[in-house]
Amino acid sequence: DAKTTQPNSMESNEEEPVHLPCNHSTISGTDYIHWYRQLPSQGPEYVIHGLTSNVNNRMASLAIAEDRKSSTLILHRATLRDAAVYYCISTGANNLFFGTGTRLTVIP
Amino acid sequence: EAGVAQSPRYKIIEKRQSVAFWCNPISGHATLYWYQQILGQGPKLLIQFQNNGVVDDSQLPKDRFSAERLKGVDSTLKIQPAKLEDSAVYLCASSLVSSPIYEQYFGPGTRLTVT
């Protein structure tokens, strides 16, 4: 499984878009890119995942670079409820190896 | 759809005591995971079950930790004897099958404090 690198923290104003970056330069061709988030005092929650193409769901969008060495999670309009630690995980199995993630602070 | 259930939510024990955690996964989910999350870190996989068989327990400290998933449904994780460094949140997760295309659903966790 490829190691991922994320900024330790980011801030966003409420109702503005947020772009959370992730580097996974050693990703293999069959590794998926997963994003989970963890709200305070809760277990992690699935956000989105993809392989090669950009993905959209009701929570977020995932933009994957053409060489797959990086990706960006996009929250289109941040709300206070989006304040959480966001984990980017690259894996070819269903084992998730969490790093320390990016702590997102949403400013009212 | 009911989520992953865990109990207890909190547990405080003294070092060298034993403790057990219980997990009930989402109905129909074949794969069950136990994670340990130490304060300030991301969750770390301890053990993965596929039905009632162990798929991966490479990160489980087997001298003191044990886990079982009888009948391929509920699971228990036990620590005996506990050490101070076992203080953490223990998370249970389940997924439909063991595949990177299926998401994992996490329970709320059990916060263990060892004094």
Short mmCIF file of C-alpha atoms in Angstrom, two decimals:
data_model
loop_
_atom_site.label_atom_id
_atom_site.label_comp_id
_atom_site.label_asym_id
_atom_site.label_seq_id
_atom_site.Cartn_x
_atom_site.Cartn_y
_atom_site.Cartn_z
CA ASP A 1 0.00 0.00 0.00
CA ALA A 2 1.27 3.43 -0.95
CA LYS A 3 2.08 5.96 1.73
CA THR A 4 0.08 9.19 1.60
CA THR A 5 1.09 12.70 2.62
CA GLN A 6 -1.40 15.32 3.76
CA PRO A 7 -1.12 18.74 5.40
CA ASN A 8 -1.60 18.56 9.15
CA SER A 9 -4.29 21.22 9.20
CA MET A 10 -6.37 23.52 7.02
CA GLU A 11 -8.93 26.22 7.61
CA SER A 12 -11.92 27.23 5.58
CA ASN A 13 -14.66 29.79 5.88
CA GLU A 14 -18.18 28.50 6.16
CA GLU A 15 -20.05 28.11 2.86
CA GLU A 16 -16.84 28.32 0.83
CA PRO A 17 -15.33 25.42 -1.14
CA VAL A 18 -12.52 23.43 0.44
CA HIS A 19 -9.80 21.58 -1.44
CA LEU A 20 -7.97 19.00 0.65
CA PRO A 21 -4.79 17.74 -1.06
CA CYS A 22 -3.15 14.34 -0.80
CA ASN A 23 0.08 13.04 -2.28
CA HIS A 24 0.49 9.33 -3.01
CA SER A 25 3.51 9.28 -5.28
CA THR A 26 4.21 5.54 -4.80
CA ILE A 27 0.70 4.40 -5.66
CA SER A 28 0.44 1.24 -7.73
CA GLY A 29 -1.86 0.79 -10.69
CA THR A 30 -4.44 -1.22 -8.76
CA ASP A 31 -4.55 0.88 -5.59
CA TYR A 32 -7.74 2.74 -4.84
CA ILE A 33 -7.77 6.18 -3.22
CA HIS A 34 -10.11 6.39 -0.26
CA TRP A 35 -11.14 9.34 1.86
CA TYR A 36 -12.61 8.99 5.30
CA ARG A 37 -13.32 11.65 7.87
CA GLN A 38 -13.60 11.51 11.62
CA LEU A 39 -15.76 13.94 13.52
CA PRO A 40 -14.93 14.58 17.18
CA SER A 41 -15.66 11.60 19.43
CA GLN A 42 -16.93 9.47 16.55
CA GLY A 43 -15.60 6.63 14.45
CA PRO A 44 -14.33 7.37 10.95
CA GLU A 45 -16.92 7.88 8.24
CA TYR A 46 -16.54 7.00 4.58
CA VAL A 47 -16.51 10.00 2.26
CA ILE A 48 -15.56 8.85 -1.23
CA HIS A 49 -13.18 6.65 -3.18
CA GLY A 50 -11.87 6.33 -6.71
CA LEU A 51 -9.38 4.57 -8.94
CA THR A 52 -8.60 6.71 -11.98
CA SER A 53 -11.52 8.92 -12.89
CA ASN A 54 -12.89 11.83 -10.91
CA VAL A 55 -15.78 10.86 -8.68
CA ASN A 56 -18.75 12.74 -7.28
CA ASN A 57 -21.21 11.82 -4.57
CA ARG A 58 -23.58 13.66 -2.28
CA MET A 59 -20.84 14.45 0.20
CA ALA A 60 -17.90 15.50 -1.94
CA SER A 61 -15.93 15.25 -5.16
CA LEU A 62 -12.64 13.47 -5.69
CA ALA A 63 -10.27 14.81 -8.30
CA ILE A 64 -7.48 12.39 -9.23
CA ALA A 65 -4.40 13.60 -11.08
CA GLU A 66 -3.75 12.03 -14.44
CA ASP A 67 -0.58 10.32 -13.17
CA ARG A 68 -2.49 9.27 -10.00
CA LYS A 69 0.29 10.54 -7.75
CA SER A 70 -1.98 13.03 -6.08
CA SER A 71 -5.64 13.66 -5.46
CA THR A 72 -7.86 16.37 -4.03
CA LEU A 73 -10.99 16.01 -1.97
CA ILE A 74 -13.39 18.84 -2.71
CA LEU A 75 -16.12 19.92 -0.33
CA HIS A 76 -18.23 22.29 -2.40
CA ARG A 77 -19.64 24.35 0.47
CA ALA A 78 -18.09 23.83 3.87
CA THR A 79 -20.41 23.78 6.85
CA LEU A 80 -19.60 23.71 10.53
CA ARG A 81 -20.51 20.02 10.49
CA ASP A 82 -17.62 19.37 8.10
CA ALA A 83 -15.07 20.19 10.78
CA ALA A 84 -13.22 16.91 11.18
CA VAL A 85 -9.97 15.05 10.52
CA TYR A 86 -9.85 13.93 6.90
CA TYR A 87 -7.84 10.84 6.03
CA CYS A 88 -6.55 10.01 2.56
CA ILE A 89 -5.73 6.32 2.13
CA SER A 90 -4.27 4.49 -0.82
CA THR A 91 -4.77 0.74 -0.79
CA GLY A 92 -5.08 -2.26 -3.05
CA ALA A 93 -6.70 -4.38 -0.37
CA ASN A 94 -9.49 -3.61 2.01
CA ASN A 95 -7.02 -2.88 4.79
CA LEU A 96 -7.05 0.82 5.54
CA PHE A 97 -3.78 2.27 6.80
CA PHE A 98 -4.62 5.61 8.35
CA GLY A 99 -2.03 8.35 8.70
CA THR A 100 -2.59 11.39 10.89
CA GLY A 101 -4.84 13.10 8.34
CA THR A 102 -5.72 16.77 7.85
CA ARG A 103 -7.63 18.54 10.57
CA LEU A 104 -10.14 20.86 8.90
CA THR A 105 -11.36 23.85 10.86
CA VAL A 106 -14.42 25.64 9.52
CA ILE A 107 -14.70 29.27 10.51
CA PRO A 108 -18.22 30.69 10.89
CA GLU B 1 -30.18 0.33 8.39
CA ALA B 2 -28.67 -0.11 11.85
CA GLY B 3 -25.01 0.78 12.14
CA VAL B 4 -22.13 -0.99 13.82
CA ALA B 5 -22.80 -1.37 17.53
CA GLN B 6 -20.11 -1.45 20.18
CA SER B 7 -20.15 -1.82 23.92
CA PRO B 8 -19.19 -0.60 26.37
CA ARG B 9 -18.61 2.97 25.24
CA TYR B 10 -16.20 3.69 28.07
CA LYS B 11 -14.10 1.49 30.33
CA ILE B 12 -11.60 2.31 33.04
CA ILE B 13 -9.41 -0.45 34.44
CA GLU B 14 -6.17 -0.79 36.33
CA LYS B 15 -3.06 -2.15 34.69
CA ARG B 16 -2.77 -5.94 34.71
CA GLN B 17 -6.56 -6.31 34.72
CA SER B 18 -8.43 -7.82 31.80
CA VAL B 19 -11.10 -6.23 29.63
CA ALA B 20 -13.35 -7.28 26.76
CA PHE B 21 -15.06 -5.29 24.05
CA TRP B 22 -18.04 -6.37 21.99
CA CYS B 23 -18.97 -5.53 18.42
CA ASN B 24 -22.08 -6.25 16.38
CA PRO B 25 -21.50 -5.46 12.69
CA ILE B 26 -24.05 -4.40 10.13
CA SER B 27 -26.27 -7.31 9.18
CA GLY B 28 -24.94 -9.24 6.21
CA HIS B 29 -21.42 -7.83 6.37
CA ALA B 30 -18.91 -10.63 6.00
CA THR B 31 -15.82 -8.65 6.93
CA LEU B 32 -15.16 -7.28 10.40
CA TYR B 33 -12.22 -5.21 11.61
CA TRP B 34 -10.85 -4.09 14.96
CA TYR B 35 -8.76 -0.93 15.09
CA GLN B 36 -6.85 0.76 17.88
CA GLN B 37 -6.71 4.56 17.89
CA ILE B 38 -4.29 6.21 20.26
CA LEU B 39 -4.91 9.88 21.01
CA GLY B 40 -3.61 12.11 18.22
CA GLN B 41 -3.06 9.25 15.78
CA GLY B 42 -5.08 7.62 13.04
CA PRO B 43 -6.68 4.23 13.62
CA LYS B 44 -4.40 1.21 13.36
CA LEU B 45 -5.74 -2.14 12.19
CA LEU B 46 -5.43 -4.88 14.78
CA ILE B 47 -7.28 -7.76 13.16
CA GLN B 48 -9.51 -8.50 10.19
CA PHE B 49 -12.06 -11.31 9.97
CA GLN B 50 -13.74 -12.70 6.89
CA ASN B 51 -16.83 -14.46 8.23
CA ASN B 52 -15.39 -16.31 11.25
CA GLY B 53 -11.87 -16.72 9.88
CA VAL B 54 -8.89 -14.43 10.52
CA VAL B 55 -7.58 -12.72 7.39
CA ASP B 56 -4.94 -10.46 8.94
CA ASP B 57 -3.77 -10.27 12.54
CA SER B 58 -0.22 -9.15 11.86
CA GLN B 59 -0.58 -6.02 14.02
CA LEU B 60 -2.28 -7.75 16.96
CA PRO B 61 -0.07 -8.06 20.07
CA LYS B 62 -0.89 -11.70 20.52
CA ASP B 63 0.78 -12.02 23.91
CA ARG B 64 -2.03 -9.97 25.44
CA PHE B 65 -4.71 -9.36 22.82
CA SER B 66 -7.13 -11.92 21.47
CA ALA B 67 -10.19 -11.70 19.29
CA GLU B 68 -12.85 -14.04 18.05
CA ARG B 69 -15.84 -13.91 15.77
CA LEU B 70 -18.00 -16.86 16.54
CA LYS B 71 -20.64 -17.79 13.94
CA GLY B 72 -19.32 -15.05 11.69
CA VAL B 73 -21.42 -12.29 13.24
CA ASP B 74 -20.57 -10.67 16.59
CA SER B 75 -17.00 -10.28 17.70
CA THR B 76 -15.15 -9.75 20.96
CA LEU B 77 -11.71 -8.27 21.52
CA LYS B 78 -9.97 -9.06 24.78
CA ILE B 79 -6.91 -7.62 26.47
CA GLN B 80 -5.28 -9.62 29.24
CA PRO B 81 -3.35 -8.25 31.07
CA ALA B 82 -3.76 -4.58 30.17
CA LYS B 83 -0.85 -2.15 30.10
CA LEU B 84 -0.86 1.61 30.42
CA GLU B 85 -0.04 1.95 26.70
CA ASP B 86 -3.27 0.14 25.81
CA SER B 87 -5.20 3.30 26.67
CA ALA B 88 -6.92 4.13 23.40
CA VAL B 89 -10.21 4.04 21.52
CA TYR B 90 -11.00 0.62 20.10
CA LEU B 91 -13.00 0.84 16.92
CA CYS B 92 -14.93 -1.90 15.21
CA ALA B 93 -15.78 -1.67 11.53
CA SER B 94 -17.51 -3.88 9.00
CA SER B 95 -17.83 -4.10 5.24
CA LEU B 96 -19.92 -6.16 2.89
CA VAL B 97 -16.91 -8.11 1.64
CA SER B 98 -13.16 -7.73 1.77
CA SER B 99 -12.52 -5.58 -1.27
CA PRO B 100 -11.11 -2.08 -1.80
CA ILE B 101 -14.26 -1.08 -3.68
CA TYR B 102 -16.46 -1.51 -0.61
CA GLU B 103 -16.52 1.08 2.13
CA GLN B 104 -16.01 0.30 5.78
CA TYR B 105 -18.61 1.32 8.35
CA PHE B 106 -17.27 2.19 11.76
CA GLY B 107 -18.87 1.96 15.15
CA PRO B 108 -18.59 4.72 17.77
CA GLY B 109 -15.71 3.00 19.54
CA THR B 110 -14.89 2.02 23.10
CA ARG B 111 -12.65 4.42 24.98
CA LEU B 112 -10.34 2.44 27.28
CA THR B 113 -8.38 4.10 30.05
CA VAL B 114 -5.78 2.01 31.86
CA THR B 115 -4.57 3.48 35.16
#
